[in-house]
Coordinates of C-alpha atoms in Angstrom, one line a residue:
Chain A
X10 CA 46.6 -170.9 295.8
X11 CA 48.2 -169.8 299.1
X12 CA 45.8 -168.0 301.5
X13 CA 45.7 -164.3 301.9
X14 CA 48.4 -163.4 304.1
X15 CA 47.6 -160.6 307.0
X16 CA 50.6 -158.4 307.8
X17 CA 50.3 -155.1 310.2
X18 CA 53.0 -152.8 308.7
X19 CA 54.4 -149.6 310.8
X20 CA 56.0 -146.2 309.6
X21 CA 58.1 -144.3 311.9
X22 CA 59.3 -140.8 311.5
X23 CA 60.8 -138.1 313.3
X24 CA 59.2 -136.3 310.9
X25 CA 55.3 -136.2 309.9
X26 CA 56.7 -140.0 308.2
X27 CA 54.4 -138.8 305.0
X28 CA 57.2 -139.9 303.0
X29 CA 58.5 -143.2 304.4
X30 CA 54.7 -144.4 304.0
X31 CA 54.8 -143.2 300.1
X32 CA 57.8 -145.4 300.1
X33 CA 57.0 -148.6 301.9
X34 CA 53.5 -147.9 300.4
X35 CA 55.4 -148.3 296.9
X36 CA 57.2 -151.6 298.1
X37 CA 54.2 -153.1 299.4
X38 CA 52.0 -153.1 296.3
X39 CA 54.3 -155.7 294.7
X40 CA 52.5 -157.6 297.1
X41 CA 49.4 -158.3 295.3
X42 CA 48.0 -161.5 297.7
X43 CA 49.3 -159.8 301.2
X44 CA 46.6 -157.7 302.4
X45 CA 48.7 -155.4 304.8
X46 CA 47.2 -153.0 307.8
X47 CA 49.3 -149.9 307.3
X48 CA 50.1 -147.8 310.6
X49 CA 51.8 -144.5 310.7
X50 CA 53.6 -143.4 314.1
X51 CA 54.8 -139.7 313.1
X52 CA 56.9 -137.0 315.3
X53 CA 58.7 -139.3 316.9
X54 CA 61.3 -136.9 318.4
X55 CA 61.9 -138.3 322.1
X56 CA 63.1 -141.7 323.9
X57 CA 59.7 -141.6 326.0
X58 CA 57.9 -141.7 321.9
X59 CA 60.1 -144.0 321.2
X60 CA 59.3 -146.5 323.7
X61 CA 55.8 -146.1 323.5
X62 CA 56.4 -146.9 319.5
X63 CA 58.3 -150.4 320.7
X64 CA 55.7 -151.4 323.5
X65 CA 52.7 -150.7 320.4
X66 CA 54.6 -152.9 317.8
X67 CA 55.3 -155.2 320.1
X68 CA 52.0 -155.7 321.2
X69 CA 50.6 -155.5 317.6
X70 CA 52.8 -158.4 317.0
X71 CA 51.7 -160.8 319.9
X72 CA 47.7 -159.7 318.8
X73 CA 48.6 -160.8 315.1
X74 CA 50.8 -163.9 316.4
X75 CA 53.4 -162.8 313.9
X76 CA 56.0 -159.8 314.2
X77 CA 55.3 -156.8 312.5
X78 CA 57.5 -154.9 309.3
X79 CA 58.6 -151.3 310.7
X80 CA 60.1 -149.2 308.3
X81 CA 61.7 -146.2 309.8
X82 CA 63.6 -142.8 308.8
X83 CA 64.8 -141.7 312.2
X84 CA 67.8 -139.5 312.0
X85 CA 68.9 -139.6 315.9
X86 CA 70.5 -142.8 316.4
X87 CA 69.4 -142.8 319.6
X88 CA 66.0 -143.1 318.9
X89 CA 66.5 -145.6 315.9
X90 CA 68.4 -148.0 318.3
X91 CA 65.6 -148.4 320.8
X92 CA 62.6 -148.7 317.7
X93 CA 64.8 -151.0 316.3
X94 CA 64.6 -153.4 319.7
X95 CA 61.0 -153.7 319.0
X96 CA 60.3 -157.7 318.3
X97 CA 60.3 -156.4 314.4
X98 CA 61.3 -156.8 310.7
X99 CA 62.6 -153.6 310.4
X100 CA 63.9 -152.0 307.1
X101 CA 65.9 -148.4 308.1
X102 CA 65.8 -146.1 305.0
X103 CA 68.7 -143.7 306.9
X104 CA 70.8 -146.7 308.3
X105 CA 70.9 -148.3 304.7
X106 CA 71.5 -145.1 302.7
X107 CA 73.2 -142.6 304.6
X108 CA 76.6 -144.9 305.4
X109 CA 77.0 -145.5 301.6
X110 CA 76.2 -141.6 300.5
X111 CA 78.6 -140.4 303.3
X112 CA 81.6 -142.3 302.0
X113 CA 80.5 -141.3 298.3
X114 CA 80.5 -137.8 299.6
X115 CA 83.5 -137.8 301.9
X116 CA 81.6 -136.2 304.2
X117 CA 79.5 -136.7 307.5
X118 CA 75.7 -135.9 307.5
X119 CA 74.3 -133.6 310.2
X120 CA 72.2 -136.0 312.0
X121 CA 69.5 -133.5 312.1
X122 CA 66.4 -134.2 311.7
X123 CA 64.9 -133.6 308.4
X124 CA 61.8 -131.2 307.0
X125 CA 61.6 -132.6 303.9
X126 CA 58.9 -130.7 303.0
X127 CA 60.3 -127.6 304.0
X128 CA 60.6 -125.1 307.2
X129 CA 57.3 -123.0 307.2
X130 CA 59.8 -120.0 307.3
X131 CA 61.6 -121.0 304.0
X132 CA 61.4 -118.6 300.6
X133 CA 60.4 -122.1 299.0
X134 CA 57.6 -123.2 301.3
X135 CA 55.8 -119.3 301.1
X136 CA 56.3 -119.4 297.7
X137 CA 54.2 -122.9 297.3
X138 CA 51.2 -121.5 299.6
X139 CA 51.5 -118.2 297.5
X140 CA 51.2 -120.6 294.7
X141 CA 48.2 -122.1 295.9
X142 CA 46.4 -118.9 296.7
X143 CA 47.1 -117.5 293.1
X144 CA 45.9 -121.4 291.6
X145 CA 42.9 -120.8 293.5
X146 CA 42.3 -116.9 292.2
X147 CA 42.7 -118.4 288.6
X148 CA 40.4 -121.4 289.0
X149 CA 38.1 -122.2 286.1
X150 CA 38.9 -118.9 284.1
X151 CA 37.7 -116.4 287.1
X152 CA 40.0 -113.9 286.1
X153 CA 42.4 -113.1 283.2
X154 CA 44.6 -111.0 285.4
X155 CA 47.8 -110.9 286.8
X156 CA 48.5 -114.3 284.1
X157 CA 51.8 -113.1 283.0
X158 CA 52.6 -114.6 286.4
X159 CA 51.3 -117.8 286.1
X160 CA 54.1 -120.6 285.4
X161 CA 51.0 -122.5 283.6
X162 CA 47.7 -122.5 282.4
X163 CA 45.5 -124.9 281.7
X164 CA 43.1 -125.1 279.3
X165 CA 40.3 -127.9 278.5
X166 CA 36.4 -128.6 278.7
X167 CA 34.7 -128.2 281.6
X168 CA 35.5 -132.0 284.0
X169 CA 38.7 -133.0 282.0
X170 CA 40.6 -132.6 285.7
X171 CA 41.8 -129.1 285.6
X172 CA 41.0 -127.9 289.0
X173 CA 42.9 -130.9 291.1
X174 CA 45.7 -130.9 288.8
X175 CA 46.4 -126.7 289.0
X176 CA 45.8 -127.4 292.7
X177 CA 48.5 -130.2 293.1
X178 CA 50.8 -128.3 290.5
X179 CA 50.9 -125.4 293.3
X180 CA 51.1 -127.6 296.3
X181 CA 53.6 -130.2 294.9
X182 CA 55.8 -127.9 292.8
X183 CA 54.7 -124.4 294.2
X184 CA 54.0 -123.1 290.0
X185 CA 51.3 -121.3 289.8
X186 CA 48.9 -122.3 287.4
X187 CA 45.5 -120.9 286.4
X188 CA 43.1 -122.9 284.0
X189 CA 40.8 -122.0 281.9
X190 CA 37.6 -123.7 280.0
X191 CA 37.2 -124.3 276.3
X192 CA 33.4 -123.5 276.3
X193 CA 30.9 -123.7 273.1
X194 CA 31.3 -120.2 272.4
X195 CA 35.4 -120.6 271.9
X196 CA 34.6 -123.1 268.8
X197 CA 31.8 -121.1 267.5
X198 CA 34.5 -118.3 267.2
X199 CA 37.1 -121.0 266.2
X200 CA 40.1 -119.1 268.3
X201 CA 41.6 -119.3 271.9
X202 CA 39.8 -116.7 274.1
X203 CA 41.9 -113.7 273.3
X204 CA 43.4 -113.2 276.9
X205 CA 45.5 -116.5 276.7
X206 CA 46.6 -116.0 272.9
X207 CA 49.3 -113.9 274.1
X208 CA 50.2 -116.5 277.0
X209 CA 50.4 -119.5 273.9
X210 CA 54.0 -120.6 275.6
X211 CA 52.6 -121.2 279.0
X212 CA 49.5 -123.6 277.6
X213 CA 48.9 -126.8 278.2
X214 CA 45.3 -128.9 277.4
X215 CA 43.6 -131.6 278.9
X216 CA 42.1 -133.9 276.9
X217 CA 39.6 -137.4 277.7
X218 CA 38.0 -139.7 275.9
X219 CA 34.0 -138.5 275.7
X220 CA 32.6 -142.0 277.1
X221 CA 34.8 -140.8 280.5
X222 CA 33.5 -137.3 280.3
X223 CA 29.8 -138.2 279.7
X224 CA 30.1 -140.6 282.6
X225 CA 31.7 -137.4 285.1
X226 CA 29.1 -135.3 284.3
X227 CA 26.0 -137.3 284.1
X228 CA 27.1 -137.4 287.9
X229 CA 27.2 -133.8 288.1
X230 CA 24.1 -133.3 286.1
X231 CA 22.3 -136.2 285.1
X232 CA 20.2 -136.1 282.0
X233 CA 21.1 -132.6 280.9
X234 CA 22.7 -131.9 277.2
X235 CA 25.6 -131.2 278.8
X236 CA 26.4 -134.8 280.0
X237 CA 25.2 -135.9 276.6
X238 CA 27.6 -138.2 275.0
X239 CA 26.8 -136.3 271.5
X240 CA 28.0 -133.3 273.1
X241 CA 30.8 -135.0 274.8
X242 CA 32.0 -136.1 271.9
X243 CA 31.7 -132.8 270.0
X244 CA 33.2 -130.9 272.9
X245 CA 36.3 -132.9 273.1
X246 CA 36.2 -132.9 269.2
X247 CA 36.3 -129.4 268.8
X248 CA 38.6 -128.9 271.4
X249 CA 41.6 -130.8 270.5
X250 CA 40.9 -129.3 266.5
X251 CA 41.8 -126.1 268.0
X252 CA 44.4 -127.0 270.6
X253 CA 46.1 -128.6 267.3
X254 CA 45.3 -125.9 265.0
X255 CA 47.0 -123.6 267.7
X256 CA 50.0 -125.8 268.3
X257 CA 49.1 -126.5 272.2
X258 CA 50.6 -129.6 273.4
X259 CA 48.4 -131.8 275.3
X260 CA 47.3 -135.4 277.2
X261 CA 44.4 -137.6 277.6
X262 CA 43.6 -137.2 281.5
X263 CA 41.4 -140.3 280.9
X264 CA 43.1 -142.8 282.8
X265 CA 46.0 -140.8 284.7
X266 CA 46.2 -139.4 288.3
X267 CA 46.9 -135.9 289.3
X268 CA 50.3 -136.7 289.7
X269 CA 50.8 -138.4 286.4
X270 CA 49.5 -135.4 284.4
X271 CA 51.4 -132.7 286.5
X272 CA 54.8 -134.8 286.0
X273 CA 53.9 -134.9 282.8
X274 CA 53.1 -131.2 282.4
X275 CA 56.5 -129.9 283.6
X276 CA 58.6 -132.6 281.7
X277 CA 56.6 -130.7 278.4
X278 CA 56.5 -127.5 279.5
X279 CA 60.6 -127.4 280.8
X280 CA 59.2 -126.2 284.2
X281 CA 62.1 -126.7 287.0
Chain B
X12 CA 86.4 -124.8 306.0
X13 CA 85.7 -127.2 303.2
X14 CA 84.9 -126.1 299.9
X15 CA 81.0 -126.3 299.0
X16 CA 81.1 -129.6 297.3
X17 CA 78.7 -129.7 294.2
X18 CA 77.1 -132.7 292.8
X19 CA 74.2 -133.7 290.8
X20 CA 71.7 -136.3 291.5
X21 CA 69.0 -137.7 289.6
X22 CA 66.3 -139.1 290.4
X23 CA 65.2 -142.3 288.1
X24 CA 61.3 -144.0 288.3
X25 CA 59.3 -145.6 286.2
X26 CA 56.2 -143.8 287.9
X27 CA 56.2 -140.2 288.2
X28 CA 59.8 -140.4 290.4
X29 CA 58.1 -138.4 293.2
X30 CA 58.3 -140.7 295.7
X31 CA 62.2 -141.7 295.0
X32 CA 62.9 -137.8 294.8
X33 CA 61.1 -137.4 298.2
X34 CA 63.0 -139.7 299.8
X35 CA 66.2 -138.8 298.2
X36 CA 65.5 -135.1 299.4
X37 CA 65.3 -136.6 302.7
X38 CA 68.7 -137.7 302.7
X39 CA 70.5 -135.0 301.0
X40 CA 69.1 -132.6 303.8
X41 CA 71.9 -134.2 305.9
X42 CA 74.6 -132.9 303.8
X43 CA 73.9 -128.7 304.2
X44 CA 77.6 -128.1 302.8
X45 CA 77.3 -129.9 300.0
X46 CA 75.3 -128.1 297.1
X47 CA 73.0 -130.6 294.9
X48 CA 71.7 -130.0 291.7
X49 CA 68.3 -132.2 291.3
X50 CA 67.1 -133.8 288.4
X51 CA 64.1 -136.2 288.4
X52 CA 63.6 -138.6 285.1
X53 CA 60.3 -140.1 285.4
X54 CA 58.1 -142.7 283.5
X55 CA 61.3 -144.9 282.4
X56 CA 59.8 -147.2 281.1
X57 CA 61.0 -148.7 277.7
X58 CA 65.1 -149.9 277.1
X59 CA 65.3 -146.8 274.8
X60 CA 64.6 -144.6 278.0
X61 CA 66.8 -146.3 280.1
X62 CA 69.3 -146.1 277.7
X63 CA 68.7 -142.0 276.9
X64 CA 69.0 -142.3 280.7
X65 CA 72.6 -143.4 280.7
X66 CA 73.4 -141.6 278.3
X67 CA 72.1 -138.4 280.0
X68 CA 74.1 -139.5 283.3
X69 CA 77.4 -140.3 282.1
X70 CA 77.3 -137.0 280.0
X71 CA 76.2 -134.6 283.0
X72 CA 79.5 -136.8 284.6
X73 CA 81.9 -135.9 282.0
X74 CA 80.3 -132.2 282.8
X75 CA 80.9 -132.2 286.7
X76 CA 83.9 -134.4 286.3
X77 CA 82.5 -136.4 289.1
X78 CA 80.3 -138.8 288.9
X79 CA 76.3 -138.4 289.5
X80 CA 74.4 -139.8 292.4
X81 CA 71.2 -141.8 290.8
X82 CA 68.4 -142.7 293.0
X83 CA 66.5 -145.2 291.5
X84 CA 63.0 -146.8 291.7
X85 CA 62.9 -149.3 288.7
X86 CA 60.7 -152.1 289.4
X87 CA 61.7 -154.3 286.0
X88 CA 65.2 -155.7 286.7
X89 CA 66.1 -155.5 282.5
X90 CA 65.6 -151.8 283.1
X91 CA 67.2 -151.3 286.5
X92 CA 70.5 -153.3 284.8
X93 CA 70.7 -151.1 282.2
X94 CA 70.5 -147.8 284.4
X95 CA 73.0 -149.4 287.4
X96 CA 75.4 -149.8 284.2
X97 CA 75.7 -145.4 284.5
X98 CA 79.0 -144.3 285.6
X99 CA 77.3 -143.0 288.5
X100 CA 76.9 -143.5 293.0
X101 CA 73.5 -146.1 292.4
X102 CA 71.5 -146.1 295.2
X103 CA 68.8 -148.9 294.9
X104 CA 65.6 -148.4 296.9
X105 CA 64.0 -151.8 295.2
X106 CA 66.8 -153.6 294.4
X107 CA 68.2 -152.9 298.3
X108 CA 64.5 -153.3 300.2
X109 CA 62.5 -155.7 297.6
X110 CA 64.8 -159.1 298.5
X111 CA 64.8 -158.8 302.3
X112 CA 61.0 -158.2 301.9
X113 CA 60.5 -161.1 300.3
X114 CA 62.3 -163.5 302.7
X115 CA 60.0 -161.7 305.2
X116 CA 56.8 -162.6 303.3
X117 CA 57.9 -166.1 302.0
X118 CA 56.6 -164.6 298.9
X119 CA 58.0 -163.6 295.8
X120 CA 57.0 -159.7 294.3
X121 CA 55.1 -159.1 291.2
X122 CA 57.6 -156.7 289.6
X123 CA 55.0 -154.7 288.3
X124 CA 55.4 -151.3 287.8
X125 CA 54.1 -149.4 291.1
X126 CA 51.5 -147.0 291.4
X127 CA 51.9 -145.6 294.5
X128 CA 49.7 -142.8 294.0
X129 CA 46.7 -144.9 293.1
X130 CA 45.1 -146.0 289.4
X131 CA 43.2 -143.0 288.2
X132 CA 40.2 -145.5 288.6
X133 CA 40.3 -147.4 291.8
X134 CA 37.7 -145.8 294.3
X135 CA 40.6 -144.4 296.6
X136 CA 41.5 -142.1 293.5
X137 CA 38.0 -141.2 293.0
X138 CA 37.7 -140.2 296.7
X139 CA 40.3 -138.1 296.6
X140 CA 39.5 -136.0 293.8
X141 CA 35.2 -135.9 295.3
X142 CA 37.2 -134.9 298.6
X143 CA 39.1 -131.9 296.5
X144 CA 35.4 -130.9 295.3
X145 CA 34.1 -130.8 298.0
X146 CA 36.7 -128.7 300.5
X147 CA 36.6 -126.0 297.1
X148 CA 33.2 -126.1 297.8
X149 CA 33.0 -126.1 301.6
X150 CA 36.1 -122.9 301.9
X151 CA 36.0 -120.0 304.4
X152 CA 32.9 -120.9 305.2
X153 CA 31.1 -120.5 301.7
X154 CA 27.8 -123.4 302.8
X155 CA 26.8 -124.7 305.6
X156 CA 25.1 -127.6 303.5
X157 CA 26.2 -131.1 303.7
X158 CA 28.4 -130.6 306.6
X159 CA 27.8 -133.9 307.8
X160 CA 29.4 -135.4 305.0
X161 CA 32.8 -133.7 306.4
X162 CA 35.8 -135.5 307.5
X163 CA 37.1 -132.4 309.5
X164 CA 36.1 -129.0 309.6
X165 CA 38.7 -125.8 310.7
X166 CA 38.3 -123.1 312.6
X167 CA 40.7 -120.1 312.3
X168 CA 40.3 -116.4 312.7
X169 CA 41.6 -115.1 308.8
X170 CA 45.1 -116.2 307.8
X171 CA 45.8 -118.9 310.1
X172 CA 46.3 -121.7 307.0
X173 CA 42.8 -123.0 307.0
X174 CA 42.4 -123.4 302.9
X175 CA 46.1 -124.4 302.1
X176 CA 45.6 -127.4 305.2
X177 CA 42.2 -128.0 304.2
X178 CA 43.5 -128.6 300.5
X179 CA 46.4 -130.9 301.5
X180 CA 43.9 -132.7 303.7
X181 CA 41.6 -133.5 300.8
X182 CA 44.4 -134.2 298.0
X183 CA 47.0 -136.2 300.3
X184 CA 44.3 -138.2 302.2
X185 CA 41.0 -138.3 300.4
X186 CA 39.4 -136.1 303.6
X187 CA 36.6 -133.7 303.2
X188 CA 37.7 -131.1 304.9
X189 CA 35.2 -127.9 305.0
X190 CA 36.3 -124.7 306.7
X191 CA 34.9 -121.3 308.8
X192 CA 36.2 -118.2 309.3
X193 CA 36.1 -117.3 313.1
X194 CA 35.0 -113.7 313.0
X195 CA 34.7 -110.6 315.3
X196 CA 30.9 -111.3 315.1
X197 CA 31.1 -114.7 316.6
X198 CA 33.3 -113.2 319.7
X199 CA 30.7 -110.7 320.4
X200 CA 28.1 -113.5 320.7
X201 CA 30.5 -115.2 322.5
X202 CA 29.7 -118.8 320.9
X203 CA 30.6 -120.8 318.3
X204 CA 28.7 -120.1 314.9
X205 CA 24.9 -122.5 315.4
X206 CA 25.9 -124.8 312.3
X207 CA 28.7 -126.0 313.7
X208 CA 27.5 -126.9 317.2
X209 CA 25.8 -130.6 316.3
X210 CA 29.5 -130.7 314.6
X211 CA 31.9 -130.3 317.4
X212 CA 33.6 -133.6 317.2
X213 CA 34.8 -132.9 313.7
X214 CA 36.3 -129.4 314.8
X215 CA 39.3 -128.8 315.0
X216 CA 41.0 -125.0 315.5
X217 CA 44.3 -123.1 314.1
X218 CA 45.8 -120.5 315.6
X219 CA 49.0 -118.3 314.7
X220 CA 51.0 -115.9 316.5
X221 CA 50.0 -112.4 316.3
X222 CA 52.7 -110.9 315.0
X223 CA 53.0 -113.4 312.4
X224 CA 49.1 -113.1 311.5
X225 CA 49.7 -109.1 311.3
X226 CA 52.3 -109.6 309.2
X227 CA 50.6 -111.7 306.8
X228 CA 48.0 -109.6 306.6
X229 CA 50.2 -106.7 306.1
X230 CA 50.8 -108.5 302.9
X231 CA 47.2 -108.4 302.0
X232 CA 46.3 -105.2 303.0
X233 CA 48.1 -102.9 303.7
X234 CA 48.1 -100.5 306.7
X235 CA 44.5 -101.3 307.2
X236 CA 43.0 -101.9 310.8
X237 CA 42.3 -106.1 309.9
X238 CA 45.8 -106.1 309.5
X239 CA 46.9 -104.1 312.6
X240 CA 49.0 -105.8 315.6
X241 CA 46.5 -104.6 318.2
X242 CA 43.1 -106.0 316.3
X243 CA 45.4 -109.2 315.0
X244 CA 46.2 -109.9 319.3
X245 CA 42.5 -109.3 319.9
X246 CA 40.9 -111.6 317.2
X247 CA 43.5 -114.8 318.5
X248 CA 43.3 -114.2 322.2
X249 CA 39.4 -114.5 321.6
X250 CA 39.3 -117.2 319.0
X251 CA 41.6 -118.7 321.6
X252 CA 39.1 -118.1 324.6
X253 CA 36.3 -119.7 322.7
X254 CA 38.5 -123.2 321.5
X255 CA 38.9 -123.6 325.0
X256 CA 35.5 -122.8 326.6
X257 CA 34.6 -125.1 324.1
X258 CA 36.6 -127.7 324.0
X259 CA 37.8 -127.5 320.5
X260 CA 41.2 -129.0 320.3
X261 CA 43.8 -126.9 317.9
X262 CA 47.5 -126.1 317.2
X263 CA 49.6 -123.6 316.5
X264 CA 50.2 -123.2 312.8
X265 CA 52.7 -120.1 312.9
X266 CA 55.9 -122.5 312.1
X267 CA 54.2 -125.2 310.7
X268 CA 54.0 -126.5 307.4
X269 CA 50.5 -128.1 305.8
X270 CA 52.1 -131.1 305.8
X271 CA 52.9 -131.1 309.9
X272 CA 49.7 -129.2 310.3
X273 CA 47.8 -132.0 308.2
X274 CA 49.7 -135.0 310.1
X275 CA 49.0 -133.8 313.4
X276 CA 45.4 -133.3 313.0
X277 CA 44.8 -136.6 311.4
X278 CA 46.9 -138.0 314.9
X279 CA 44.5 -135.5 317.0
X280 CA 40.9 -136.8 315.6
X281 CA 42.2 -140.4 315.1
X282 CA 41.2 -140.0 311.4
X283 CA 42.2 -142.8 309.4

């Protein structure tokens, strides 16, 4: 067995580097016996940042006695030149790709640097914190109105995840999506509340498995009915009889991330 | 003046693609003549996908009549062959990073399919989705209750981008992030509100320009005095007077988006 290996790993950005991190971050889990410390150096927009960035790495590197992995997305050359002087493995995300995508193009990149998650002033970026605000309006079946403008709408029992997933739905995506419980009194009357029967195309259910579900809520409310694994399991039961009796396509949340399900949601749904 | 040059790009993963796309973004934004149209194909991960995959690609080339641009992020080399094997621009983030890495490491990857957004059951995942709970429960100043559980707590007069940033801090980094309201009631006393005095090294203030906070509120409500440029200077001058009589760091959020906002208070209270 080799011993766990220590590495201290930077991410350098001109930006806020949020997305260079999901990447190396992504790379560095094929690692499984390297435990890495992972260091973000953001807004790097100046030669003074810069070599403040080189004189940190290369101190990090004589504390660890071995040189540190810097992955960087710097646009300015400039500034990449001098981070790239620091005593370093360094892996350059626009260095590698941008050569190659300018000859495919024919065409020279601006060599500005890059918002990738938008100008605050953009139609797209309002239009995701509109989003938000509306996901937040239609949390948990609040309101029934203004739902001819929601992109989505979730329905499910109460703690299948429909709260973090509308939220990240808005957020990531900008869609706004309301969601909506499946309570008792919905199975009793064996029919969708009325409100979302005329929304049927913009539905989509969360399902989980009931041991999950008991577990979530016997931390909300422990020893109650409502944690009950009976009625877990008759909650969850009746639920997807009537999201398949009403033809409303659906997933198990059980084991997937916010991220997973919303992906999920728009491939089903044909959003974007 | 060259044409606008149109191409499509994909985006290929065998994860939810979010990360490839971001990063992909990131470069395209260096090409503002060229118009891209952006298709992500997540969760490849069977030969019949990869397959449907190439068959997608080369059709949506026959389309253009120029060949696609596919970023890809396929950890299992049978399935990366088959995609590379497109008529298409590849561009390789694991196949180009994965082998210096390893020479770097002196150890070989797992090839197992990343998930860089975290197993739905490892505690980080957990955390996050608590965090999301509890910033929903800890908005515009809804409880003072369990405010030492907080990661961060904002300050803004109304508008500023408190929940959006408080939201993003919870989902993106697991942070419990409450928030208050700083209202005209507060400036009369002329102090902070008394629950959040024993908490002034989690503070941390927004503030906006007035004319963009009047016309955000404009938006809300209409012609009213809240929304006015007079009372809009008035509330920030004073929520300004009181961050610095008391020493509450803050930024401006008029041009920023959640994600800058979000990265620069994490840098600000060494969070993390």
């Amino acid at each position: 067995m080799p011993m766990t290996l220590k590495r201290t790993v930077f991410f350098v950005s001109d930006g806020t580097g949020l997305t260079v991190e999901a990447l190396g971050h992504s790379l560095l889990t094929q690692f499984e016996d390297v435990e890495f410390k992972q260091i973000r150096i953001p807004f790097l927009d100046n030669i003074e940042k810069a070599q403040e960035a080189v004189a940190r790495i290369n101190h990090q590197g004589e504390t660890d006695g071995m040189r540190p992995i810097v992955f960087t997305t710097l646009v300015n050359p400039e500034l990449a030149e001098i981070v790239h002087q620091a005593d370093a493995f360094c892996l350059s995300y626009f260095e590698t790709f941008l050569a190659p995508l300018e000859g495919e193009l024919g065409r020279k990149s601006n060599h500005t640097v890059g918002r990738s998650h938008g100008s605050a002033e953009s139609s797209e970026y309002k239009n995701r914190i509109e989003s938000i605000n509306y996901t937040l309006a239609h949390d948990d079946g609040i309101t029934d109105r203004d739902l001819e403008e929601a992109d989505v709408i979730l329905v499910a029992v109460s703690r299948c995840g429909k709260t973090p997933t509308s939220l990240y739905l808005a957020m990531q995506f900008g869609l706004k999506a309301a969601n909506f419980p499946l309570i008792p009194e919905d199975f009793d009357r064996g029919r969708l509340p009325g409100t979302l029967e005329k929304h049927r195309s913009k539905l989509f259910g969360l399902t989980i498995q009931p041991e999950r579900l008991a577990q979530i809520r016997e931390e909300r409310r422990a020893g109650s009915r409502y944690a009950s694994l009976a009625n877990c399991r008759f909650e969850v039961a009746e639920a997807e009889k009537m999201m398949r009796r009403e033809g409303i396509r659906w997933l198990d949340s059980s084991t997937k991330s916010i991220e997973e399900i919303s992906t999920t949601i728009l491939q089903e749904l044909k959003l974007r």
